[in-house]
JSON list of C-alpha atoms in Angstrom, two decimals:
[
{"chain": "K", "resi": 215, "resn": "MET", "atom": "CA", "xyz": [-20.59, 13.68, 25.09]},
{"chain": "K", "resi": 216, "resn": "LEU", "atom": "CA", "xyz": [-19.48, 10.28, 26.31]},
{"chain": "K", "resi": 217, "resn": "GLY", "atom": "CA", "xyz": [-17.27, 8.01, 24.15]},
{"chain": "K", "resi": 218, "resn": "LEU", "atom": "CA", "xyz": [-15.18, 4.87, 24.43]},
{"chain": "K", "resi": 219, "resn": "ILE", "atom": "CA", "xyz": [-11.50, 3.93, 24.19]},
{"chain": "K", "resi": 220, "resn": "GLY", "atom": "CA", "xyz": [-10.71, 1.51, 21.41]},
{"chain": "K", "resi": 221, "resn": "LYS", "atom": "CA", "xyz": [-7.98, -0.18, 19.42]},
{"chain": "K", "resi": 222, "resn": "LYS", "atom": "CA", "xyz": [-7.55, -0.33, 15.67]},
{"chain": "K", "resi": 223, "resn": "VAL", "atom": "CA", "xyz": [-7.74, -3.95, 14.50]},
{"chain": "K", "resi": 224, "resn": "GLY", "atom": "CA", "xyz": [-7.26, -3.43, 10.79]},
{"chain": "K", "resi": 225, "resn": "MET", "atom": "CA", "xyz": [-9.05, -2.79, 7.48]},
{"chain": "K", "resi": 226, "resn": "THR", "atom": "CA", "xyz": [-11.20, -5.15, 5.43]},
{"chain": "K", "resi": 227, "resn": "GLN", "atom": "CA", "xyz": [-14.25, -4.98, 3.15]},
{"chain": "K", "resi": 228, "resn": "ILE", "atom": "CA", "xyz": [-17.84, -6.14, 3.48]},
{"chain": "K", "resi": 229, "resn": "PHE", "atom": "CA", "xyz": [-20.51, -6.76, 0.86]},
{"chain": "K", "resi": 230, "resn": "ASP", "atom": "CA", "xyz": [-24.13, -5.64, 0.97]},
{"chain": "K", "resi": 231, "resn": "GLU", "atom": "CA", "xyz": [-27.16, -7.44, -0.41]},
{"chain": "K", "resi": 232, "resn": "GLY", "atom": "CA", "xyz": [-26.59, -5.94, -3.85]},
{"chain": "K", "resi": 233, "resn": "GLY", "atom": "CA", "xyz": [-23.00, -7.21, -4.03]},
{"chain": "K", "resi": 234, "resn": "GLU", "atom": "CA", "xyz": [-21.41, -3.81, -3.58]},
{"chain": "K", "resi": 235, "resn": "PHE", "atom": "CA", "xyz": [-18.39, -3.81, -1.32]},
{"chain": "K", "resi": 236, "resn": "THR", "atom": "CA", "xyz": [-17.54, -1.16, 1.26]},
{"chain": "K", "resi": 237, "resn": "PRO", "atom": "CA", "xyz": [-14.06, -0.64, 2.72]},
{"chain": "K", "resi": 238, "resn": "VAL", "atom": "CA", "xyz": [-14.32, -0.66, 6.52]},
{"chain": "K", "resi": 239, "resn": "THR", "atom": "CA", "xyz": [-12.01, -0.40, 9.54]},
{"chain": "K", "resi": 240, "resn": "ALA", "atom": "CA", "xyz": [-12.53, -2.80, 12.43]},
{"chain": "K", "resi": 241, "resn": "ILE", "atom": "CA", "xyz": [-12.22, -1.05, 15.81]},
{"chain": "K", "resi": 242, "resn": "GLU", "atom": "CA", "xyz": [-12.25, -2.96, 19.10]},
{"chain": "K", "resi": 243, "resn": "VAL", "atom": "CA", "xyz": [-14.11, -0.62, 21.47]},
{"chain": "K", "resi": 244, "resn": "GLY", "atom": "CA", "xyz": [-14.03, -1.61, 25.12]},
{"chain": "K", "resi": 245, "resn": "PRO", "atom": "CA", "xyz": [-14.87, -3.07, 27.40]},
{"chain": "K", "resi": 246, "resn": "CYS", "atom": "CA", "xyz": [-14.11, 0.23, 29.17]},
{"chain": "K", "resi": 247, "resn": "THR", "atom": "CA", "xyz": [-14.45, 0.30, 32.94]},
{"chain": "K", "resi": 248, "resn": "VAL", "atom": "CA", "xyz": [-15.56, 3.37, 34.85]},
{"chain": "K", "resi": 249, "resn": "VAL", "atom": "CA", "xyz": [-12.58, 4.13, 37.13]},
{"chain": "K", "resi": 250, "resn": "GLN", "atom": "CA", "xyz": [-13.60, 7.52, 38.53]},
{"chain": "K", "resi": 251, "resn": "LYS", "atom": "CA", "xyz": [-16.47, 9.99, 38.42]},
{"chain": "K", "resi": 252, "resn": "MET", "atom": "CA", "xyz": [-15.74, 13.73, 38.25]},
{"chain": "K", "resi": 253, "resn": "LEU", "atom": "CA", "xyz": [-18.59, 15.73, 39.79]},
{"chain": "K", "resi": 254, "resn": "ALA", "atom": "CA", "xyz": [-19.30, 19.39, 39.21]},
{"chain": "K", "resi": 255, "resn": "GLU", "atom": "CA", "xyz": [-19.65, 19.96, 42.97]},
{"chain": "K", "resi": 256, "resn": "LYS", "atom": "CA", "xyz": [-16.20, 18.55, 43.69]},
{"chain": "K", "resi": 257, "resn": "GLU", "atom": "CA", "xyz": [-13.96, 18.79, 40.62]},
{"chain": "K", "resi": 258, "resn": "GLY", "atom": "CA", "xyz": [-15.83, 21.64, 38.98]},
{"chain": "K", "resi": 259, "resn": "TYR", "atom": "CA", "xyz": [-16.88, 19.65, 35.90]},
{"chain": "K", "resi": 260, "resn": "GLY", "atom": "CA", "xyz": [-18.69, 16.43, 35.05]},
{"chain": "K", "resi": 261, "resn": "ALA", "atom": "CA", "xyz": [-16.74, 13.60, 33.47]},
{"chain": "K", "resi": 262, "resn": "LEU", "atom": "CA", "xyz": [-16.06, 9.88, 33.59]},
{"chain": "K", "resi": 263, "resn": "GLN", "atom": "CA", "xyz": [-12.59, 8.41, 33.70]},
{"chain": "K", "resi": 264, "resn": "LEU", "atom": "CA", "xyz": [-12.54, 5.16, 31.72]},
{"chain": "K", "resi": 265, "resn": "GLY", "atom": "CA", "xyz": [-9.88, 2.43, 31.82]},
{"chain": "K", "resi": 266, "resn": "PHE", "atom": "CA", "xyz": [-9.01, 0.22, 28.86]},
{"chain": "K", "resi": 267, "resn": "GLY", "atom": "CA", "xyz": [-6.55, -2.63, 28.35]},
{"chain": "K", "resi": 268, "resn": "PRO", "atom": "CA", "xyz": [-4.98, -4.78, 31.08]},
{"chain": "K", "resi": 269, "resn": "ALA", "atom": "CA", "xyz": [-1.66, -3.71, 32.54]},
{"chain": "K", "resi": 270, "resn": "LYS", "atom": "CA", "xyz": [0.99, -5.38, 34.70]},
{"chain": "K", "resi": 271, "resn": "ALA", "atom": "CA", "xyz": [1.42, -3.86, 38.13]},
{"chain": "K", "resi": 272, "resn": "LYS", "atom": "CA", "xyz": [5.21, -3.68, 37.74]},
{"chain": "K", "resi": 273, "resn": "ARG", "atom": "CA", "xyz": [4.80, -1.36, 34.74]},
{"chain": "K", "resi": 274, "resn": "LEU", "atom": "CA", "xyz": [2.77, 1.18, 36.74]},
{"chain": "K", "resi": 275, "resn": "SER", "atom": "CA", "xyz": [3.95, 3.74, 39.26]},
{"chain": "K", "resi": 276, "resn": "LYS", "atom": "CA", "xyz": [3.03, 3.49, 42.93]},
{"chain": "K", "resi": 277, "resn": "ALA", "atom": "CA", "xyz": [0.49, 6.27, 42.56]},
{"chain": "K", "resi": 278, "resn": "GLU", "atom": "CA", "xyz": [-1.12, 4.55, 39.58]},
{"chain": "K", "resi": 279, "resn": "ARG", "atom": "CA", "xyz": [-1.37, 1.25, 41.41]},
{"chain": "K", "resi": 280, "resn": "GLY", "atom": "CA", "xyz": [-2.91, 2.94, 44.42]},
{"chain": "K", "resi": 281, "resn": "HIS", "atom": "CA", "xyz": [-5.49, 4.62, 42.16]},
{"chain": "K", "resi": 282, "resn": "PHE", "atom": "CA", "xyz": [-6.81, 1.22, 41.12]},
{"chain": "K", "resi": 283, "resn": "GLU", "atom": "CA", "xyz": [-6.32, -0.66, 44.40]},
{"chain": "K", "resi": 284, "resn": "LYS", "atom": "CA", "xyz": [-8.25, 1.97, 46.36]},
{"chain": "K", "resi": 285, "resn": "LYS", "atom": "CA", "xyz": [-11.31, 1.27, 44.22]},
{"chain": "K", "resi": 286, "resn": "GLY", "atom": "CA", "xyz": [-10.80, -2.49, 44.06]},
{"chain": "K", "resi": 287, "resn": "LEU", "atom": "CA", "xyz": [-10.34, -2.47, 40.27]},
{"chain": "K", "resi": 288, "resn": "PRO", "atom": "CA", "xyz": [-7.86, -4.30, 38.03]},
{"chain": "K", "resi": 289, "resn": "MET", "atom": "CA", "xyz": [-4.92, -2.44, 36.52]},
{"chain": "K", "resi": 290, "resn": "PHE", "atom": "CA", "xyz": [-5.46, -0.63, 33.19]},
{"chain": "K", "resi": 291, "resn": "SER", "atom": "CA", "xyz": [-2.85, 0.51, 30.75]},
{"chain": "K", "resi": 292, "resn": "HIS", "atom": "CA", "xyz": [-4.89, 3.43, 29.39]},
{"chain": "K", "resi": 293, "resn": "LEU", "atom": "CA", "xyz": [-6.97, 6.05, 31.22]},
{"chain": "K", "resi": 294, "resn": "ARG", "atom": "CA", "xyz": [-9.00, 8.76, 29.47]},
{"chain": "K", "resi": 295, "resn": "GLU", "atom": "CA", "xyz": [-11.62, 11.25, 30.60]},
{"chain": "K", "resi": 296, "resn": "PHE", "atom": "CA", "xyz": [-14.85, 11.88, 28.73]},
{"chain": "K", "resi": 297, "resn": "ARG", "atom": "CA", "xyz": [-16.91, 14.94, 29.60]},
{"chain": "K", "resi": 298, "resn": "THR", "atom": "CA", "xyz": [-20.59, 14.34, 30.31]},
{"chain": "K", "resi": 299, "resn": "CYS", "atom": "CA", "xyz": [-23.26, 16.39, 32.04]},
{"chain": "K", "resi": 300, "resn": "LYS", "atom": "CA", "xyz": [-25.01, 13.34, 33.46]},
{"chain": "K", "resi": 301, "resn": "THR", "atom": "CA", "xyz": [-22.87, 11.09, 35.63]},
{"chain": "K", "resi": 302, "resn": "GLU", "atom": "CA", "xyz": [-25.57, 9.85, 38.01]},
{"chain": "K", "resi": 303, "resn": "GLY", "atom": "CA", "xyz": [-26.42, 6.91, 35.73]},
{"chain": "K", "resi": 304, "resn": "PHE", "atom": "CA", "xyz": [-22.89, 5.44, 36.11]},
{"chain": "K", "resi": 305, "resn": "GLU", "atom": "CA", "xyz": [-21.04, 3.85, 39.00]},
{"chain": "K", "resi": 306, "resn": "VAL", "atom": "CA", "xyz": [-17.37, 2.97, 39.51]},
{"chain": "K", "resi": 307, "resn": "GLY", "atom": "CA", "xyz": [-16.83, -0.53, 38.15]},
{"chain": "K", "resi": 308, "resn": "ASP", "atom": "CA", "xyz": [-19.44, -0.39, 35.38]},
{"chain": "K", "resi": 309, "resn": "GLU", "atom": "CA", "xyz": [-18.34, -1.56, 31.97]},
{"chain": "K", "resi": 310, "resn": "LEU", "atom": "CA", "xyz": [-19.25, 0.10, 28.68]},
{"chain": "K", "resi": 311, "resn": "ILE", "atom": "CA", "xyz": [-19.15, -2.15, 25.65]},
{"chain": "K", "resi": 312, "resn": "ALA", "atom": "CA", "xyz": [-19.58, -1.99, 21.87]},
{"chain": "K", "resi": 313, "resn": "ALA", "atom": "CA", "xyz": [-23.33, -2.51, 22.19]},
{"chain": "K", "resi": 314, "resn": "GLY", "atom": "CA", "xyz": [-23.48, 1.26, 22.82]},
{"chain": "K", "resi": 315, "resn": "PHE", "atom": "CA", "xyz": [-23.22, 1.80, 19.06]},
{"chain": "K", "resi": 316, "resn": "LYS", "atom": "CA", "xyz": [-25.66, 0.88, 16.36]},
{"chain": "K", "resi": 317, "resn": "SER", "atom": "CA", "xyz": [-25.53, 0.72, 12.59]},
{"chain": "K", "resi": 318, "resn": "GLY", "atom": "CA", "xyz": [-25.87, 4.15, 11.03]},
{"chain": "K", "resi": 319, "resn": "ASP", "atom": "CA", "xyz": [-24.33, 6.14, 13.90]},
{"chain": "K", "resi": 320, "resn": "LEU", "atom": "CA", "xyz": [-21.94, 8.96, 13.01]},
{"chain": "K", "resi": 321, "resn": "ILE", "atom": "CA", "xyz": [-18.77, 9.00, 15.12]},
{"chain": "K", "resi": 322, "resn": "SER", "atom": "CA", "xyz": [-15.58, 10.97, 15.56]},
{"chain": "K", "resi": 323, "resn": "VAL", "atom": "CA", "xyz": [-12.35, 8.95, 15.79]},
{"chain": "K", "resi": 324, "resn": "THR", "atom": "CA", "xyz": [-9.14, 10.40, 17.25]},
{"chain": "K", "resi": 325, "resn": "GLY", "atom": "CA", "xyz": [-5.76, 8.71, 16.93]},
{"chain": "K", "resi": 326, "resn": "VAL", "atom": "CA", "xyz": [-2.05, 9.27, 16.27]},
{"chain": "K", "resi": 327, "resn": "THR", "atom": "CA", "xyz": [-0.98, 8.96, 12.68]},
{"chain": "K", "resi": 328, "resn": "LYS", "atom": "CA", "xyz": [1.83, 6.70, 11.50]},
{"chain": "K", "resi": 329, "resn": "GLY", "atom": "CA", "xyz": [5.34, 8.11, 11.78]},
{"chain": "K", "resi": 330, "resn": "ARG", "atom": "CA", "xyz": [7.00, 8.69, 8.40]},
{"chain": "K", "resi": 331, "resn": "GLY", "atom": "CA", "xyz": [10.29, 10.18, 9.57]},
{"chain": "K", "resi": 332, "resn": "PHE", "atom": "CA", "xyz": [11.96, 13.06, 7.72]},
{"chain": "K", "resi": 333, "resn": "GLN", "atom": "CA", "xyz": [10.25, 13.59, 4.35]},
{"chain": "K", "resi": 334, "resn": "GLY", "atom": "CA", "xyz": [10.53, 16.06, 1.48]},
{"chain": "K", "resi": 335, "resn": "VAL", "atom": "CA", "xyz": [7.91, 18.48, 0.28]},
{"chain": "K", "resi": 336, "resn": "ILE", "atom": "CA", "xyz": [6.46, 16.14, -2.35]},
{"chain": "K", "resi": 337, "resn": "LYS", "atom": "CA", "xyz": [5.47, 13.38, 0.06]},
{"chain": "K", "resi": 338, "resn": "ARG", "atom": "CA", "xyz": [4.87, 15.63, 3.05]},
{"chain": "K", "resi": 339, "resn": "HIS", "atom": "CA", "xyz": [2.86, 18.41, 1.38]},
{"chain": "K", "resi": 340, "resn": "GLY", "atom": "CA", "xyz": [1.95, 17.04, -2.03]},
{"chain": "K", "resi": 341, "resn": "LYS", "atom": "CA", "xyz": [3.96, 19.52, -4.12]},
{"chain": "K", "resi": 342, "resn": "HIS", "atom": "CA", "xyz": [4.36, 18.70, -7.80]},
{"chain": "K", "resi": 343, "resn": "GLY", "atom": "CA", "xyz": [8.12, 19.04, -8.20]},
{"chain": "K", "resi": 344, "resn": "GLY", "atom": "CA", "xyz": [9.82, 19.65, -11.52]},
{"chain": "K", "resi": 345, "resn": "PRO", "atom": "CA", "xyz": [10.00, 17.80, -14.89]},
{"chain": "K", "resi": 346, "resn": "ALA", "atom": "CA", "xyz": [11.12, 14.16, -14.76]},
{"chain": "K", "resi": 347, "resn": "SER", "atom": "CA", "xyz": [12.73, 14.23, -18.23]},
{"chain": "K", "resi": 348, "resn": "HIS", "atom": "CA", "xyz": [16.44, 14.24, -18.98]},
{"chain": "K", "resi": 349, "resn": "GLY", "atom": "CA", "xyz": [18.26, 17.53, -18.85]},
{"chain": "K", "resi": 350, "resn": "SER", "atom": "CA", "xyz": [16.20, 18.92, -16.03]},
{"chain": "K", "resi": 351, "resn": "ASP", "atom": "CA", "xyz": [18.04, 19.71, -12.84]},
{"chain": "K", "resi": 352, "resn": "PHE", "atom": "CA", "xyz": [14.81, 20.25, -10.88]},
{"chain": "K", "resi": 353, "resn": "HIS", "atom": "CA", "xyz": [12.96, 17.02, -9.97]},
{"chain": "K", "resi": 354, "resn": "ARG", "atom": "CA", "xyz": [11.88, 16.67, -6.35]},
{"chain": "K", "resi": 355, "resn": "ARG", "atom": "CA", "xyz": [13.27, 19.91, -4.93]},
{"chain": "K", "resi": 356, "resn": "PRO", "atom": "CA", "xyz": [11.16, 22.46, -2.97]},
{"chain": "K", "resi": 357, "resn": "GLY", "atom": "CA", "xyz": [11.77, 25.24, -5.49]},
{"chain": "K", "resi": 358, "resn": "SER", "atom": "CA", "xyz": [11.66, 28.94, -4.61]},
{"chain": "K", "resi": 359, "resn": "ILE", "atom": "CA", "xyz": [10.80, 29.62, -0.96]},
{"chain": "K", "resi": 360, "resn": "GLY", "atom": "CA", "xyz": [10.99, 33.44, -0.91]},
{"chain": "K", "resi": 361, "resn": "MET", "atom": "CA", "xyz": [11.57, 36.70, -2.75]},
{"chain": "K", "resi": 362, "resn": "ARG", "atom": "CA", "xyz": [14.98, 38.22, -3.37]},
{"chain": "K", "resi": 363, "resn": "THR", "atom": "CA", "xyz": [14.45, 41.93, -2.91]},
{"chain": "K", "resi": 364, "resn": "TRP", "atom": "CA", "xyz": [11.28, 42.41, -0.87]},
{"chain": "K", "resi": 365, "resn": "PRO", "atom": "CA", "xyz": [10.60, 41.21, 1.73]},
{"chain": "K", "resi": 366, "resn": "GLY", "atom": "CA", "xyz": [13.91, 39.42, 1.41]},
{"chain": "K", "resi": 367, "resn": "ARG", "atom": "CA", "xyz": [13.02, 36.56, 3.73]},
{"chain": "K", "resi": 368, "resn": "VAL", "atom": "CA", "xyz": [11.15, 33.30, 3.83]},
{"chain": "K", "resi": 369, "resn": "PRO", "atom": "CA", "xyz": [7.41, 33.89, 4.52]},
{"chain": "K", "resi": 370, "resn": "LYS", "atom": "CA", "xyz": [5.85, 32.34, 7.58]},
{"chain": "K", "resi": 371, "resn": "ASN", "atom": "CA", "xyz": [4.15, 28.93, 7.27]},
{"chain": "K", "resi": 372, "resn": "MET", "atom": "CA", "xyz": [6.18, 28.04, 4.18]},
{"chain": "K", "resi": 373, "resn": "LYS", "atom": "CA", "xyz": [5.77, 24.32, 3.50]},
{"chain": "K", "resi": 374, "resn": "MET", "atom": "CA", "xyz": [9.22, 22.81, 3.93]},
{"chain": "K", "resi": 375, "resn": "PRO", "atom": "CA", "xyz": [10.79, 19.36, 4.35]},
{"chain": "K", "resi": 376, "resn": "GLY", "atom": "CA", "xyz": [10.64, 17.99, 7.89]},
{"chain": "K", "resi": 377, "resn": "HIS", "atom": "CA", "xyz": [9.25, 15.40, 10.24]},
{"chain": "K", "resi": 378, "resn": "MET", "atom": "CA", "xyz": [6.05, 13.75, 9.01]},
{"chain": "K", "resi": 379, "resn": "GLY", "atom": "CA", "xyz": [3.51, 11.79, 11.00]},
{"chain": "K", "resi": 380, "resn": "CYS", "atom": "CA", "xyz": [3.04, 11.07, 14.72]},
{"chain": "K", "resi": 381, "resn": "ASP", "atom": "CA", "xyz": [0.34, 13.76, 14.84]},
{"chain": "K", "resi": 382, "resn": "ARG", "atom": "CA", "xyz": [-2.91, 13.63, 16.82]},
{"chain": "K", "resi": 383, "resn": "VAL", "atom": "CA", "xyz": [-5.69, 13.68, 14.23]},
{"chain": "K", "resi": 384, "resn": "SER", "atom": "CA", "xyz": [-9.47, 13.57, 14.56]},
{"chain": "K", "resi": 385, "resn": "VAL", "atom": "CA", "xyz": [-11.73, 12.40, 11.72]},
{"chain": "K", "resi": 386, "resn": "ASP", "atom": "CA", "xyz": [-15.40, 13.42, 11.98]},
{"chain": "K", "resi": 387, "resn": "GLY", "atom": "CA", "xyz": [-18.50, 12.06, 10.29]},
{"chain": "K", "resi": 388, "resn": "LEU", "atom": "CA", "xyz": [-17.44, 8.40, 10.05]},
{"chain": "K", "resi": 389, "resn": "LYS", "atom": "CA", "xyz": [-20.39, 6.03, 9.66]},
{"chain": "K", "resi": 390, "resn": "VAL", "atom": "CA", "xyz": [-20.79, 2.83, 11.69]},
{"chain": "K", "resi": 391, "resn": "VAL", "atom": "CA", "xyz": [-21.62, 0.12, 9.15]},
{"chain": "K", "resi": 392, "resn": "ALA", "atom": "CA", "xyz": [-22.04, -2.85, 11.51]},
{"chain": "K", "resi": 393, "resn": "VAL", "atom": "CA", "xyz": [-21.73, -3.75, 15.19]},
{"chain": "K", "resi": 394, "resn": "ARG", "atom": "CA", "xyz": [-20.47, -7.08, 16.51]},
{"chain": "K", "resi": 395, "resn": "PRO", "atom": "CA", "xyz": [-21.22, -6.97, 20.26]},
{"chain": "K", "resi": 396, "resn": "ASP", "atom": "CA", "xyz": [-19.93, -10.49, 20.92]},
{"chain": "K", "resi": 397, "resn": "ASP", "atom": "CA", "xyz": [-16.44, -9.40, 19.84]},
{"chain": "K", "resi": 398, "resn": "ASN", "atom": "CA", "xyz": [-16.73, -5.78, 21.07]},
{"chain": "K", "resi": 399, "resn": "VAL", "atom": "CA", "xyz": [-15.97, -4.68, 17.52]},
{"chain": "K", "resi": 400, "resn": "ILE", "atom": "CA", "xyz": [-17.56, -2.03, 15.31]},
{"chain": "K", "resi": 401, "resn": "LEU", "atom": "CA", "xyz": [-17.01, -1.69, 11.56]},
{"chain": "K", "resi": 402, "resn": "VAL", "atom": "CA", "xyz": [-16.53, 1.90, 10.43]},
{"chain": "K", "resi": 403, "resn": "GLN", "atom": "CA", "xyz": [-16.74, 3.01, 6.82]},
{"chain": "K", "resi": 404, "resn": "GLY", "atom": "CA", "xyz": [-13.41, 4.27, 5.51]},
{"chain": "K", "resi": 405, "resn": "SER", "atom": "CA", "xyz": [-10.07, 4.63, 7.26]},
{"chain": "K", "resi": 406, "resn": "VAL", "atom": "CA", "xyz": [-9.07, 6.00, 10.65]},
{"chain": "K", "resi": 407, "resn": "PRO", "atom": "CA", "xyz": [-5.75, 7.46, 11.84]},
{"chain": "K", "resi": 408, "resn": "GLY", "atom": "CA", "xyz": [-3.00, 5.24, 13.20]},
{"chain": "K", "resi": 409, "resn": "ALA", "atom": "CA", "xyz": [-1.46, 1.85, 12.68]},
{"chain": "K", "resi": 410, "resn": "ARG", "atom": "CA", "xyz": [-2.88, -1.55, 13.57]},
{"chain": "K", "resi": 411, "resn": "GLY", "atom": "CA", "xyz": [-3.03, -1.89, 17.33]},
{"chain": "K", "resi": 412, "resn": "GLY", "atom": "CA", "xyz": [-3.04, 1.89, 17.85]},
{"chain": "K", "resi": 413, "resn": "LEU", "atom": "CA", "xyz": [-5.15, 3.54, 20.53]},
{"chain": "K", "resi": 414, "resn": "LEU", "atom": "CA", "xyz": [-8.27, 5.35, 19.40]},
{"chain": "K", "resi": 415, "resn": "LEU", "atom": "CA", "xyz": [-10.91, 7.55, 21.05]},
{"chain": "K", "resi": 416, "resn": "VAL", "atom": "CA", "xyz": [-14.38, 6.93, 19.62]},
{"chain": "K", "resi": 417, "resn": "VAL", "atom": "CA", "xyz": [-17.06, 9.57, 20.33]},
{"chain": "K", "resi": 418, "resn": "PRO", "atom": "CA", "xyz": [-20.61, 9.50, 18.90]},
{"chain": "K", "resi": 419, "resn": "GLN", "atom": "CA", "xyz": [-21.63, 12.67, 17.08]},
{"chain": "K", "resi": 420, "resn": "ASP", "atom": "CA", "xyz": [-25.35, 12.33, 16.38]},
{"chain": "K", "resi": 421, "resn": "VAL", "atom": "CA", "xyz": [-26.51, 10.51, 19.55]},
{"chain": "K", "resi": 422, "resn": "SER", "atom": "CA", "xyz": [-25.21, 10.93, 23.08]},
{"chain": "K", "resi": 423, "resn": "PHE", "atom": "CA", "xyz": [-24.82, 7.76, 25.10]},
{"chain": "K", "resi": 424, "resn": "GLU", "atom": "CA", "xyz": [-26.31, 9.28, 28.21]},
{"chain": "K", "resi": 425, "resn": "THR", "atom": "CA", "xyz": [-29.59, 9.99, 26.38]},
{"chain": "K", "resi": 426, "resn": "ARG", "atom": "CA", "xyz": [-30.19, 6.30, 25.73]},
{"chain": "K", "resi": 427, "resn": "PRO", "atom": "CA", "xyz": [-32.18, 4.79, 28.62]},
{"chain": "K", "resi": 428, "resn": "GLU", "atom": "CA", "xyz": [-30.83, 1.26, 28.00]},
{"chain": "K", "resi": 429, "resn": "LEU", "atom": "CA", "xyz": [-27.44, 2.44, 29.26]},
{"chain": "K", "resi": 430, "resn": "LYS", "atom": "CA", "xyz": [-28.85, 3.10, 32.73]},
{"chain": "K", "resi": 431, "resn": "ARG", "atom": "CA", "xyz": [-29.90, -0.43, 33.65]},
{"chain": "K", "resi": 432, "resn": "GLY", "atom": "CA", "xyz": [-27.65, -0.44, 36.68]},
{"chain": "K", "resi": 433, "resn": "LYS", "atom": "CA", "xyz": [-25.11, -3.11, 37.45]},
{"chain": "K", "resi": 434, "resn": "ALA", "atom": "CA", "xyz": [-25.68, -6.52, 35.97]},
{"chain": "K", "resi": 435, "resn": "GLY", "atom": "CA", "xyz": [-24.05, -9.80, 36.84]},
{"chain": "K", "resi": 436, "resn": "ALA", "atom": "CA", "xyz": [-20.97, -10.73, 34.86]},
{"chain": "K", "resi": 437, "resn": "GLY", "atom": "CA", "xyz": [-22.69, -13.88, 33.61]},
{"chain": "K", "resi": 438, "resn": "SER", "atom": "CA", "xyz": [-25.80, -12.07, 32.39]},
{"chain": "K", "resi": 439, "resn": "ALA", "atom": "CA", "xyz": [-24.03, -9.59, 30.10]},
{"chain": "K", "resi": 440, "resn": "LYS", "atom": "CA", "xyz": [-24.26, -11.77, 26.98]},
{"chain": "K", "resi": 441, "resn": "ALA", "atom": "CA", "xyz": [-27.88, -12.60, 27.80]},
{"chain": "K", "resi": 442, "resn": "GLU", "atom": "CA", "xyz": [-28.78, -8.90, 27.84]},
{"chain": "K", "resi": 443, "resn": "MET", "atom": "CA", "xyz": [-26.96, -8.31, 24.55]},
{"chain": "K", "resi": 444, "resn": "ALA", "atom": "CA", "xyz": [-28.66, -11.31, 22.92]},
{"chain": "K", "resi": 445, "resn": "ALA", "atom": "CA", "xyz": [-32.05, -9.81, 23.82]},
{"chain": "K", "resi": 446, "resn": "LEU", "atom": "CA", "xyz": [-31.27, -6.65, 21.88]},
{"chain": "K", "resi": 447, "resn": "PRO", "atom": "CA", "xyz": [-31.96, -6.41, 18.11]},
{"chain": "K", "resi": 448, "resn": "GLU", "atom": "CA", "xyz": [-29.03, -7.37, 15.92]},
{"chain": "K", "resi": 449, "resn": "GLN", "atom": "CA", "xyz": [-26.87, -4.37, 14.88]},
{"chain": "K", "resi": 450, "resn": "ASN", "atom": "CA", "xyz": [-29.25, -2.14, 16.79]},
{"chain": "K", "resi": 451, "resn": "ALA", "atom": "CA", "xyz": [-27.99, -2.75, 20.29]},
{"chain": "K", "resi": 452, "resn": "GLU", "atom": "CA", "xyz": [-27.82, -0.05, 22.92]},
{"chain": "K", "resi": 453, "resn": "PRO", "atom": "CA", "xyz": [-25.13, 0.60, 25.54]},
{"chain": "K", "resi": 454, "resn": "VAL", "atom": "CA", "xyz": [-25.22, -1.80, 28.47]},
{"chain": "K", "resi": 455, "resn": "ALA", "atom": "CA", "xyz": [-23.70, -1.15, 31.86]},
{"chain": "K", "resi": 456, "resn": "GLN", "atom": "CA", "xyz": [-22.37, -4.33, 33.43]},
{"chain": "K", "resi": 457, "resn": "GLU", "atom": "CA", "xyz": [-20.36, -5.01, 36.54]},
{"chain": "K", "resi": 458, "resn": "SER", "atom": "CA", "xyz": [-16.67, -5.75, 36.14]},
{"chain": "K", "resi": 459, "resn": "LYS", "atom": "CA", "xyz": [-15.24, -8.86, 37.68]}
]
């Protein structure tokens, strides 16, 4: 199922018609450029390699620069592959934008959590600890971690102090509340992993991009991209393939 590369902008809240507020996370998704097509006849599987975020040539290796220059594409700082069974509707240079989502879609968001350094068992695993009153010598300690006689060792998978955060985490079932195609931003209900500015992988769960016919319009002129998005219903826009500059 095809997805997009995005960046976490931050959290805010929006209000509905009844005055109820909903906490949302703003995610900048795309524009993602199709850099390479993986075909089942050649690579053994079908996928699209998407590029996101501009990069300076001096920060890339010679092999990475040649990968973009051979295709006549600008340099990208992030490359990710998305498996898809149908690659014939896409061409190298096409851009996928936030109009591929619509309000009500369920998505899966993958990111790297914030690093918390070395933490104890209370913050890392949510253990209760001991009494906080005077006279107690057991406050935030781990407590007993094994038996004395049998088996006489610490059991496997015992929750202990250690490094916390910097883990790759996926959150499923997040609902898209609103889509702002002009800014390439979607508003997702709730929170997503990572800090502001962190890289995210956004994959739709209920609807596959390649099943939407509006995505296969072919290449459009760079100047006509906004005109095509304006013709789509508000917050109900479909993915648009447009030619990169």
